[in-house]
XYZ file of C-alpha atoms in Angstrom:
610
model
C -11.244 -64.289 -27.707
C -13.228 -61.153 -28.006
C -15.515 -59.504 -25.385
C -18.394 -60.392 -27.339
C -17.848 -63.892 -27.583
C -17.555 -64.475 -24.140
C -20.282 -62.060 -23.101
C -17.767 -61.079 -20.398
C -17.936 -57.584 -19.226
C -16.191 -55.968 -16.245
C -18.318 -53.420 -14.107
C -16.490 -49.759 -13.378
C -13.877 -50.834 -11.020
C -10.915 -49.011 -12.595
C -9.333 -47.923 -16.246
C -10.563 -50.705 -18.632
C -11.142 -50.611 -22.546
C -14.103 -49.128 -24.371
C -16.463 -51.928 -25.208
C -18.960 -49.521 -26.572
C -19.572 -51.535 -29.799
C -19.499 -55.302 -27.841
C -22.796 -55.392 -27.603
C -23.505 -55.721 -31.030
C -22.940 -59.030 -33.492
C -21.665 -57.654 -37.321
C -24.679 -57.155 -40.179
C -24.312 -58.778 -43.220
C -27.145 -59.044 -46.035
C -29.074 -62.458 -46.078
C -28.232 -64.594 -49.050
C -29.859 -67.141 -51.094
C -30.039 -70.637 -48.841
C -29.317 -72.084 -52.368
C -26.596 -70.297 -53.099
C -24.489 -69.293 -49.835
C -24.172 -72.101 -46.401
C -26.545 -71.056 -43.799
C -24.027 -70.854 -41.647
C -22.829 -67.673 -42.845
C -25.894 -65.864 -41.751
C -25.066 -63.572 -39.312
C -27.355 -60.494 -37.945
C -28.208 -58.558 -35.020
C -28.417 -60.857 -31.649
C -31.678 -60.256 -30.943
C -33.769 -62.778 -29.591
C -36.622 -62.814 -32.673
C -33.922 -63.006 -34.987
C -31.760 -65.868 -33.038
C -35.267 -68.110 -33.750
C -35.237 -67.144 -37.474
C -31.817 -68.551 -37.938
C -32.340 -71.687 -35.410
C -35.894 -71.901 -38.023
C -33.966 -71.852 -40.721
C -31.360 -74.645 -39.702
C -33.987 -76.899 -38.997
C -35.624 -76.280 -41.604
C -32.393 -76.935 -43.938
C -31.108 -79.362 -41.856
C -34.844 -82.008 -42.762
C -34.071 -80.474 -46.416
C -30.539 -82.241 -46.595
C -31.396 -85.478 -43.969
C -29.026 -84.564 -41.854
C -29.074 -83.997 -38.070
C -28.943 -80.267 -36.577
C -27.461 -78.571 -33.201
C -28.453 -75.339 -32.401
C -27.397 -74.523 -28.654
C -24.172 -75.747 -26.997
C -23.713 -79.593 -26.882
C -23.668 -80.980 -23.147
C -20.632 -83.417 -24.738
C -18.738 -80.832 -26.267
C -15.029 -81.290 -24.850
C -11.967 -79.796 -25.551
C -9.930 -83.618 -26.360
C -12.461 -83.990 -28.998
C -12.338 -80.267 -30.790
C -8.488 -80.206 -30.760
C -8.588 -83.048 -33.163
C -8.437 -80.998 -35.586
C -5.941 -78.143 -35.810
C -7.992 -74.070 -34.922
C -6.618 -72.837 -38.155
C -7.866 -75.642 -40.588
C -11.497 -75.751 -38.082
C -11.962 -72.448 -38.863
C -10.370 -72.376 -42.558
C -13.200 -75.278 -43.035
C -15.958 -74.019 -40.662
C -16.208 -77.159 -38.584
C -15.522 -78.587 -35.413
C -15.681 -81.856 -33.974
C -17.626 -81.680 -30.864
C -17.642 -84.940 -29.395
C -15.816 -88.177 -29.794
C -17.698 -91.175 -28.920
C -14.984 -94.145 -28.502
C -17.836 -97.005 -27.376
C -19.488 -96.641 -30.601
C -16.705 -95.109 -32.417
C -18.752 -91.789 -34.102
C -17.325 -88.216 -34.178
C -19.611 -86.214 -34.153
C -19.400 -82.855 -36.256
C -20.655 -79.424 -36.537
C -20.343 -77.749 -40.299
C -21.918 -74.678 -41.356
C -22.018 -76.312 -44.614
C -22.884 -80.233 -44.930
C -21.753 -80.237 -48.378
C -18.361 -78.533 -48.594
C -16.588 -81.793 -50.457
C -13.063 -80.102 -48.913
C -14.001 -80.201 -45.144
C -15.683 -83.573 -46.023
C -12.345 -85.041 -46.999
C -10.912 -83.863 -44.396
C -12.874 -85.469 -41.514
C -12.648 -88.560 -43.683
C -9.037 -88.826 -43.601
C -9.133 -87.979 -39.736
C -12.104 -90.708 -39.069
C -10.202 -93.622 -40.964
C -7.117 -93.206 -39.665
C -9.125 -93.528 -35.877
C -11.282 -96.027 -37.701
C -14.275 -93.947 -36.543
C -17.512 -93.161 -38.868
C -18.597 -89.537 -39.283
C -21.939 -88.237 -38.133
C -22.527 -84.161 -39.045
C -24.870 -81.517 -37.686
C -25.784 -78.315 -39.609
C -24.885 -75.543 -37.321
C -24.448 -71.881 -37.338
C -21.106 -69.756 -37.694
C -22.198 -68.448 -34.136
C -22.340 -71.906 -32.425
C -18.918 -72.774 -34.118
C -17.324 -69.915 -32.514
C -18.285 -70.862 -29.528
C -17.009 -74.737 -30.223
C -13.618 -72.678 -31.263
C -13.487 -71.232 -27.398
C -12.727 -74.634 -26.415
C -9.669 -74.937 -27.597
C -6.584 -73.876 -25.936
C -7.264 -70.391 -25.634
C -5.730 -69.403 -22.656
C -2.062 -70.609 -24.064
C -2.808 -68.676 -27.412
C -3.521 -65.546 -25.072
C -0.422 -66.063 -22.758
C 1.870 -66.636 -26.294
C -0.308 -63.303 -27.627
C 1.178 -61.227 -24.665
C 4.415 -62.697 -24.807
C 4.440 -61.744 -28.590
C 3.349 -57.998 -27.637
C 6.090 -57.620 -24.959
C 8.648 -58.081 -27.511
C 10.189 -54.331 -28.514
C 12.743 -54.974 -30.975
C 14.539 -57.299 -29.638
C 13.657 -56.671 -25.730
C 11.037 -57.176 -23.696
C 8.617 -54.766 -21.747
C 9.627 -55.589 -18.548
C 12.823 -53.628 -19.383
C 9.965 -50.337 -20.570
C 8.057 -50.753 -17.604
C 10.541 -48.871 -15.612
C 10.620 -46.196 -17.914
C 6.965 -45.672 -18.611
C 5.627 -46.667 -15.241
C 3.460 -50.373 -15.537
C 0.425 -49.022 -15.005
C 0.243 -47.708 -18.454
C 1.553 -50.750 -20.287
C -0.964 -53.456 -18.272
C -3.432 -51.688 -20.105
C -2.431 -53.219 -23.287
C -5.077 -55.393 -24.836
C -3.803 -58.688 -24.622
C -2.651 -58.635 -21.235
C -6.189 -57.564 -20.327
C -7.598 -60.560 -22.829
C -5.781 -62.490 -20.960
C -7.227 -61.892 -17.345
C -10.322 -62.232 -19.007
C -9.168 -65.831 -20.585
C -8.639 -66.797 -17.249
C -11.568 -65.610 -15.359
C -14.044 -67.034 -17.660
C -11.694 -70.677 -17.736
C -12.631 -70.218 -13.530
C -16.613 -69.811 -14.373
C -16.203 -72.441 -17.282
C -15.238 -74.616 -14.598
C -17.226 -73.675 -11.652
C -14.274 -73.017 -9.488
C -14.731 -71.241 -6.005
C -11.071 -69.147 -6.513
C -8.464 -68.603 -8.838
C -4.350 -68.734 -7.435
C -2.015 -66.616 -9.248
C 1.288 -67.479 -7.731
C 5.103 -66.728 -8.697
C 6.695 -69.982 -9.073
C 10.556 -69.761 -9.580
C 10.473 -67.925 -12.698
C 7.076 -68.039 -14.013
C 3.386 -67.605 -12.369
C 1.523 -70.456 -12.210
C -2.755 -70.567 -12.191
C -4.838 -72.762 -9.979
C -8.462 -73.037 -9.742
C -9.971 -74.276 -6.833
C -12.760 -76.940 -7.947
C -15.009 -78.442 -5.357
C -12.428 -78.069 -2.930
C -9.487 -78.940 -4.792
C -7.121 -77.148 -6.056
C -5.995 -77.706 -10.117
C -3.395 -76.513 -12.523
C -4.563 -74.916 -15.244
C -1.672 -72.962 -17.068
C 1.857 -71.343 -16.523
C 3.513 -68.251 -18.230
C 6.257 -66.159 -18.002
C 7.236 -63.910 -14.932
C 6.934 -60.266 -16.892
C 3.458 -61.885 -17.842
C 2.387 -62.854 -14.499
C 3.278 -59.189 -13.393
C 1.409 -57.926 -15.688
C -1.510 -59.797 -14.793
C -1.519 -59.200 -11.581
C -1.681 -55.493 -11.931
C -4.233 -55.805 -14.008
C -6.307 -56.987 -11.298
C -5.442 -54.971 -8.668
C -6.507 -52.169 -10.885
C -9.543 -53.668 -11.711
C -9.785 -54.416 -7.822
C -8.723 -50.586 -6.750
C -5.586 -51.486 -5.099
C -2.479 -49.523 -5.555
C -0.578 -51.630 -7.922
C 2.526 -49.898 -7.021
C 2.108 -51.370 -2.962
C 3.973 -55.246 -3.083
C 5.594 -54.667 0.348
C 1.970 -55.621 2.362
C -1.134 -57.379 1.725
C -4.460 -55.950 -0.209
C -7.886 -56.619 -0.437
C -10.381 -55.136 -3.034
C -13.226 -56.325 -4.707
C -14.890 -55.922 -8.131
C -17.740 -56.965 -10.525
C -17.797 -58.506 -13.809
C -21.192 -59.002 -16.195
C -21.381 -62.607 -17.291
C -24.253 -63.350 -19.953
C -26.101 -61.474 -18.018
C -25.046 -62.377 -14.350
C -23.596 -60.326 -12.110
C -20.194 -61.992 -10.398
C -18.483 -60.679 -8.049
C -14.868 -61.502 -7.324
C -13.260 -60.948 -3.965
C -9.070 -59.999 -4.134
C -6.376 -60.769 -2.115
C -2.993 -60.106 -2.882
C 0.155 -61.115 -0.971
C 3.764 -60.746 -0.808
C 5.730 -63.747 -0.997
C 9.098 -64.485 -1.430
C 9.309 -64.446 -5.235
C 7.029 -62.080 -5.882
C 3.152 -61.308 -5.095
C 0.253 -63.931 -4.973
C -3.256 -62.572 -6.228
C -6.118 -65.644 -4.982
C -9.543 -64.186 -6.296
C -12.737 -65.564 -4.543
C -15.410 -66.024 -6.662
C -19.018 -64.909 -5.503
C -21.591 -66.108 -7.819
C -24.933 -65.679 -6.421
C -26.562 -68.311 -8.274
C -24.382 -70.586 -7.857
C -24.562 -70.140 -4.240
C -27.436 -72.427 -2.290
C -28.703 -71.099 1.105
C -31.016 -73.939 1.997
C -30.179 -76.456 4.889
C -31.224 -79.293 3.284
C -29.647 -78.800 0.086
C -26.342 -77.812 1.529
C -26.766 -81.109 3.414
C -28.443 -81.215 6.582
C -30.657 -83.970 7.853
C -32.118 -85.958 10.845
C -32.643 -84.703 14.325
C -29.825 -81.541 13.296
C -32.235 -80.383 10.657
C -34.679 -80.721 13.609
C -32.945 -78.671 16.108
C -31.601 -75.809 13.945
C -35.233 -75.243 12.801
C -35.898 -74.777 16.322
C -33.016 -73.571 17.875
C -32.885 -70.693 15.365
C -36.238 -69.246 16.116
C -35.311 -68.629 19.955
C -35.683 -64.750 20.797
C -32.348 -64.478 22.292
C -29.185 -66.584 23.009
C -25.937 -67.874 20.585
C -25.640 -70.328 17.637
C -21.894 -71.211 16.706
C -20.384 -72.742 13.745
C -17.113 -73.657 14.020
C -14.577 -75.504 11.095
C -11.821 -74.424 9.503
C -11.858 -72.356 6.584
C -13.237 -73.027 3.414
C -15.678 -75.278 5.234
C -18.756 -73.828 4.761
C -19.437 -71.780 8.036
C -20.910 -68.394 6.711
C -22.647 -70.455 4.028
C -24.622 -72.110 6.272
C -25.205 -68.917 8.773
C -26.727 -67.321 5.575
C -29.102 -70.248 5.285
C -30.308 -69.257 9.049
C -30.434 -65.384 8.368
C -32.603 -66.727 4.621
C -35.351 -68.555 7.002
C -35.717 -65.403 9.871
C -35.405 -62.651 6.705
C -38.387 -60.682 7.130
C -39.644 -57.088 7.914
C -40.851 -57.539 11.616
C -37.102 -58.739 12.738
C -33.620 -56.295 12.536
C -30.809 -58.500 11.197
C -27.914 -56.850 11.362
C -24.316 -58.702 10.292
C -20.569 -57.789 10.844
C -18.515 -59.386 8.099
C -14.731 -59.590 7.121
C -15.610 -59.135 4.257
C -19.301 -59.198 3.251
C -19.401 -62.033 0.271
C -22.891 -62.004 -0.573
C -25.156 -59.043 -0.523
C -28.384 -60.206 0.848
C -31.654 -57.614 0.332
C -33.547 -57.313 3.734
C -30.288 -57.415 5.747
C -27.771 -54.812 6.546
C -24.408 -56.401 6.461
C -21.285 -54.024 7.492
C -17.998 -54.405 6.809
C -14.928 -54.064 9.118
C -12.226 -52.065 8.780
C -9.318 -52.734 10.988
C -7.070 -50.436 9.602
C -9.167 -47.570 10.353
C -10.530 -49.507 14.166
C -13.489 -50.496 12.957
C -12.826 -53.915 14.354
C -15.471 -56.915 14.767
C -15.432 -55.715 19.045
C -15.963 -51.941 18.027
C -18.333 -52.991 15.018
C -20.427 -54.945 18.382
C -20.770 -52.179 20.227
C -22.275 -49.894 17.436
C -24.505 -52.676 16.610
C -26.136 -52.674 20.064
C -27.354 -49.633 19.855
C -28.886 -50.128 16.444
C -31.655 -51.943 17.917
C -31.059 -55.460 16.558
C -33.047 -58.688 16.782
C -30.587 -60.903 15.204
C -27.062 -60.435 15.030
C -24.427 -62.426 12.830
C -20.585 -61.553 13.934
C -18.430 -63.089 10.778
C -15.789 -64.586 13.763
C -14.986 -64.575 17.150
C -11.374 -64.106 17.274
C -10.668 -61.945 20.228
C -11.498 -62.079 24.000
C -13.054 -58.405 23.352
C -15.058 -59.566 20.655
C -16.231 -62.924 22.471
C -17.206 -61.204 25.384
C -19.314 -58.796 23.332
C -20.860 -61.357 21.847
C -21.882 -63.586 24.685
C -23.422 -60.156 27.002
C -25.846 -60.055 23.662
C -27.069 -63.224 23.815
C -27.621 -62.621 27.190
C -29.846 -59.278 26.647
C -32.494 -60.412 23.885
C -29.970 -60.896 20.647
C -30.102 -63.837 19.087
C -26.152 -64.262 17.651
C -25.176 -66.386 15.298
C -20.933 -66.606 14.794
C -18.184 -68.679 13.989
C -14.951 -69.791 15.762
C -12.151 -71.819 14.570
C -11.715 -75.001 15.986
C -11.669 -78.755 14.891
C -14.304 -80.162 16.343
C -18.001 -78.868 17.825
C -16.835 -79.535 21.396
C -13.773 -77.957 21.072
C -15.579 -74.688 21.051
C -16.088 -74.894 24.626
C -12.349 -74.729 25.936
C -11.848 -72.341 23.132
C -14.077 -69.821 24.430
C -12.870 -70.567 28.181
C -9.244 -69.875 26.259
C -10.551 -66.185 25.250
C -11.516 -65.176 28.560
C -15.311 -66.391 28.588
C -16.568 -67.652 32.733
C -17.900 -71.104 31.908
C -21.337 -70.264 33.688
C -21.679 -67.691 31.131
C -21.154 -69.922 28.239
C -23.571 -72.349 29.714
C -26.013 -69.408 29.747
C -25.620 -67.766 26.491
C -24.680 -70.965 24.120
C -27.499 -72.754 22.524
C -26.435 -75.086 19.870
C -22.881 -75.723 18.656
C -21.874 -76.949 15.117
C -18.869 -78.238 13.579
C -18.884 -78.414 9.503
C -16.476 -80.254 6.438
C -17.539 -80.256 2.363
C -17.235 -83.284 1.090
C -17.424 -83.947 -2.858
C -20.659 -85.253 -3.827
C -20.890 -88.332 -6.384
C -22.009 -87.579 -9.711
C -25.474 -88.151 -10.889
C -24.788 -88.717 -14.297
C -22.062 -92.203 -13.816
C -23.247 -93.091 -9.921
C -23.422 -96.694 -9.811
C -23.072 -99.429 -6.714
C -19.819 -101.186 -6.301
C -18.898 -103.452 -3.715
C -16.857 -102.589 -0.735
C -14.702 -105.747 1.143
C -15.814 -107.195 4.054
C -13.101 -105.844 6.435
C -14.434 -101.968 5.567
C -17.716 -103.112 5.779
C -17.049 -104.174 9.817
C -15.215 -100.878 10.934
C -18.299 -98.854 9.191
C -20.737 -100.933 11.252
C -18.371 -100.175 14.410
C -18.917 -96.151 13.672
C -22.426 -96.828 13.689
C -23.055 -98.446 16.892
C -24.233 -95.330 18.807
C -26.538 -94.066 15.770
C -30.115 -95.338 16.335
C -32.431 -96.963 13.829
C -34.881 -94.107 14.454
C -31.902 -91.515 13.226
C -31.562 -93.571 10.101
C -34.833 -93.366 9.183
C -34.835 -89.377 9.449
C -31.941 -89.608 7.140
C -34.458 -91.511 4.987
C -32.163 -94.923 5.081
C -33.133 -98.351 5.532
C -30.183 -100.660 6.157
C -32.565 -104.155 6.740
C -31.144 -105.235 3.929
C -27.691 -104.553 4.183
C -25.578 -101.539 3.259
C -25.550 -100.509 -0.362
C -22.095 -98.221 -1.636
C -21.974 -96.461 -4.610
C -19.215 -94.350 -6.672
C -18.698 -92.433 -9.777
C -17.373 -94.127 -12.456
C -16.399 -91.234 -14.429
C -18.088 -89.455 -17.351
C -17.968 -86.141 -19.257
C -20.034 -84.214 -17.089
C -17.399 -84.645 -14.286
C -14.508 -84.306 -16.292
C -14.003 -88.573 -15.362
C -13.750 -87.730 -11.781
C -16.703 -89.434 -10.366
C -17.761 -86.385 -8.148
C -19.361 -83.223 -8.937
C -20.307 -80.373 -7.097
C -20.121 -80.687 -2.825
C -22.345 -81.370 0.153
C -21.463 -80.386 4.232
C -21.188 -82.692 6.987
C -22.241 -81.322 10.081
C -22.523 -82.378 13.629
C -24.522 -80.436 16.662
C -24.590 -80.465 20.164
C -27.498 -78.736 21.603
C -26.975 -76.744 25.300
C -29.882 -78.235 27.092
C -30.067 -77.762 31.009
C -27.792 -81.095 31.662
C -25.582 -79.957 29.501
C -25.260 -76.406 31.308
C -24.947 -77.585 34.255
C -21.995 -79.911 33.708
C -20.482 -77.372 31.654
C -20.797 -74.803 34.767
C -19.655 -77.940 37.063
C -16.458 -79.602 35.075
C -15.289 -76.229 33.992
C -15.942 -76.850 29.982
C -13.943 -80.338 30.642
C -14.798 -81.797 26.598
C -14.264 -85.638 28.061
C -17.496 -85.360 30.240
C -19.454 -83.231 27.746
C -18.962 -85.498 24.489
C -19.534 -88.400 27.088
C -23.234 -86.987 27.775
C -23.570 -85.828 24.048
C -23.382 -89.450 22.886
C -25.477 -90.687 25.559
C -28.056 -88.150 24.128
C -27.939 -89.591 20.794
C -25.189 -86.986 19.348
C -24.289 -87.975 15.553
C -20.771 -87.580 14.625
C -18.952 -85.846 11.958
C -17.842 -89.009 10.535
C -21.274 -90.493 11.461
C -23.145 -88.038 9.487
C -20.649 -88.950 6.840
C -21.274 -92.682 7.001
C -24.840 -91.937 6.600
C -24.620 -90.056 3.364
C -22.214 -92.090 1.661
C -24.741 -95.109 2.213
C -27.406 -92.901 0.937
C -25.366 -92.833 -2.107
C -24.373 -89.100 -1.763
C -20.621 -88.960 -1.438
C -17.865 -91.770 -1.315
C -15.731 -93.483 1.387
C -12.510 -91.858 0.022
C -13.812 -87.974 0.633
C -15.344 -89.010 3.701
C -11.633 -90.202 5.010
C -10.374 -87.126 3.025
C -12.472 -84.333 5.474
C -12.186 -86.800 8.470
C -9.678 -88.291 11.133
C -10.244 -91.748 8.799
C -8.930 -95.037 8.876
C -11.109 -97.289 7.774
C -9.314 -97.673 4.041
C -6.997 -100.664 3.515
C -3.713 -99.445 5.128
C -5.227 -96.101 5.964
C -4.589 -94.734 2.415
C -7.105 -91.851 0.985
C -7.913 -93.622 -2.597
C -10.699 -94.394 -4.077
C -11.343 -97.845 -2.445
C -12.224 -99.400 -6.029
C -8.442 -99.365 -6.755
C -7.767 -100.731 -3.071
C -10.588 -103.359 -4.119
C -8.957 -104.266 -6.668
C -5.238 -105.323 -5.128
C -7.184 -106.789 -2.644
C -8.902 -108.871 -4.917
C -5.949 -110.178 -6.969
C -4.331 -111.202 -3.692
C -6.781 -113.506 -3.197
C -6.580 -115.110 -6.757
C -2.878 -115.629 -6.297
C -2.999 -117.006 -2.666
């Protein structure tokens, strides 16, 4: 895979390759349509000249009665392009994009409609699937691009396995002679990082695990959540690859006794990605997880991330107060900062200061100064405070409260005209209370500072493209009513649901767009108690005691985690089985977290046979 087909290009973050000449595609002279396959056309990339060709296909493609494709297919997969062996695709110039088993079609790209060889060929391979044939005219470009999908990232691990072989040894046995920074720098091991990075954006995945297992490194990619497999190779490999990164991250590559962080930027068609690094010793080696920071990818709305109903309501308000604290609390990976940067998004503007401390800053956001910390030097999140004071701030974002020092800092500028937004670890929104009380914090101090406190979980969302109801039994249907005895019909309706006709449940049955999973992308659950002057002064009075306080929560019509899950999986938003996932659940048939189709279906078959 070359740099140029992937339009992949890493920023200045360390010694990489000249890709001088990437930017440009090969010129060769325009022939005759009558005499040479369009396909073979191939000039500048320029956008004038990428109409001309996709004219000329057309154009052709009405010529011959035939069918055309010009841009990517949404159903290209890999299952369907491997049918065919990469040599003999290429070798014929034509790739089966799609495989359509309800109506049994391949469907085909050629660069040339009437080659009677390739012709034969799909023939052979469509009778002996008895499948018919249906082609598109396409150009060599768009086939190379079909040709990424197959298994590219095994042909570049086998590539740098190939390349480490010195008559008869391997380079791991050189690398102590010439030093491995030198021989990382070898093109396939860097081909391969950038194999693997593009697999992560191919796939949407939030980070990317490289991870000694045994003998060999193993790759993960983190999608919606969970984590998946995606390839293995060989230990002098994964050492390789790993230093590649950390030099592309600006970390010593020659430090495996103690962690590293670093950072760097890559150029993707045009998008700017960055990727946060952290490597780690462990005990067969080092672990590299990447984070990936894609700002487009990235929404900083509330109501898109997920939030609804009288929380919407009071966040809206709540965030707009001149002074006092907001808290998010979750564990990690849930969402917290995400949904801090959808406050900071709504106040952004020139007549307010917003000034963040961050460990470390993911997303640059213009209008805001965000500042790293720095422990090793004692620029810590309590030291980073007290600067921050006395830069004259009107809102004030502290990445996590994870100290006494810090906490305290925190809670004297909510007290003196900063509003603060921060996060805290804990499992549930109450829980933030003792926790505080834990670090130090007087309770009548809480009860003053402490506005609203939040607790957030991702769940999976279904996807759009296969949703579809299904029915749920009867027993699951009685425990869901039971959650929802304390949520009033007035809440519904601000969620926008009607239940007067009984509850509706959907799923994903599985399609291409979500690789058959039935979910595809994520939504947050969230639920918020608000510090009103009750709620003070019981605080001040039972000493933070979390029985009493979720006691006059509910009474005040306080919506759940699980709640606020029930209510979007009946909206048709996410399913029963991530809901249990992200939550204390037990409402599946003997407390198992599967999809409850399959549970359905034992269920059902019992029935038939008693």
């Amino acid at each position: 895979m070359t740099q140029n087909e992937n339009n992949l290009d890493i920023k200045d973050q360390g010694p990489i390759e000249d890709h001088t000449d990437s930017d440009q595609i090969a010129v060769q002279p325009t022939q005759d349509e009558t005499t040479e396959p369009l396909g073979t056309i191939i000039i500048e990339d320029s956008e004038e000249q990428k109409n001309v060709i996709e004219d000329q296909i057309i154009s052709r493609a009405k010529d011959l009665g035939v069918k055309y494709v010009i841009e990517m297919p949404t159903n290209a997969n890999r299952e369907s392009v491997q049918l065919i062996s990469e040599d003999i695709a290429r070798k014929n110039k034509i790739a089966i994009f799609d495989r359509d088993k309800k109506d049994k079609i391949l469907h085909v790209a050629m660069s040339d409609v009437q080659d009677v060889n390739a012709l034969n060929i799909l023939r052979f391979i469509a009778q002996k699937d008895h499948m018919s044939i249906e082609v598109y005219l396409t150009s060599d470009d768009l086939l190379d691009k079909l040709y990424g999908l197959y298994g590219s990232a095994e042909k570049a691990v086998e590539d740098v396995v190939q390349s480490f072989e010195i008559e008869g040894e391997t380079k791991t046995d050189v690398l102590n002679v010439i030093g491995e920074k030198e021989s990382i720098q070898d093109a396939p091991v860097a081909k391969l990082v950038h194999v693997i990075i593009k697999h992560a954006l191919d796939g949407k995945a939030s980070d990317i695990h490289i991870e000694p297992i045994d003998k060999t490194y193993r790759v993960r990619f983190r999608q919606d959540g969970i984590l998946h497999a995606s390839l293995t190779f060989p230990q002098e490999v994964g050492k390789a690859v790993i230093s590649r990164i950390k030099i592309l991250s600006n970390l010593k590559i020659d430090e495996r006794r103690k962690p590293q962080d670093g950072r760097f930027r890559i150029s993707d068609q045009g998008d700017d990605i960055d990727f946060r690094v952290s490597s780690l010793p462990v005990v067969e080696g080092e672990k590299i997880v990447m984070r990936v920071l894609e700002k487009d990818r990235q929404t900083f709305d509330l109501i898109e991330l997920g939030m609804m109903g009288t929380q919407h309501e009071m966040f809206l308000e709540r965030i707009k107060d001149p002074f006092g604290m907001i808290l998010m609390t979750g564990p990690t990976g849930s969402g917290k900062s995400t949904t801090l940067y959808a406050f900071l998004k709504i106040l952004n503007g020139e007549e307010r200061n917003i000034i963040t401390l961050e460990d470390p800053v993911e997303y640059f956001v213009p209008g805001i100064n965000q500042s790293q910390v720095k422990p090793e030097i004692g620029y810590s999140f309590a030291s980073g405070l007290r600067s921050i004071l006395r830069q004259d701030p009107n809102v004030i974002m502290v990445g996590e409260i994870r100290d006494g020092e810090t906490a305290e800092l925190a809670v004297h500028a909510a007290l003196t005209g900063h509003l603060v937004f921060s996060t805290v670890h804990t499992n549930n929104a109450i829980g933030a209370l003792p926790r505080l009380i834990d670090l130090g914090i007087e309770p009548f101090l809480i009860a003053s500072a402490v506005r609203v406190i939040a607790a957030q979980r991702l769940v999976r969302s279904i996807c759009l493209d296969c949703k579809e109801e299904m029915h749920m039994p009867d027993n699951i249907i009685t425990k869901i009513k039971r959650e929802l005895e304390g949520v009033s019909e007035e809440e519904m309706k601000k969620y926008g649901l009607d239940i007067s006709q009984g509850f509706k449940f959907y799923h994903g049955k599985g399609c291409k767009n979500c690789a058959d999973l039935g979910l595809k992308g994520r939504l947050a659950l969230y639920e918020a108690i608000e510090v009103d002057n009750e709620m003070q002064n019981l605080i001040v009075e039972e000493d933070g005691n979390i029985v009493h306080i979720e006691r006059l929560a509910r009474s005040k019509g306080f919506i759940t985690l699980k709640q606020d899950g029930i209510l979007k999986m009946l909206l048709g938003l996410t399913t029963l089985s991530e809901l249990e996932r992200v939550t204390e659940g037990d409402m599946s048939i003997g407390g198992k977290i599967d999809e409850v189709t399959d549970e359905e279906q034992i269920y059902e078959d019992l029935k038939h046979k008693h």
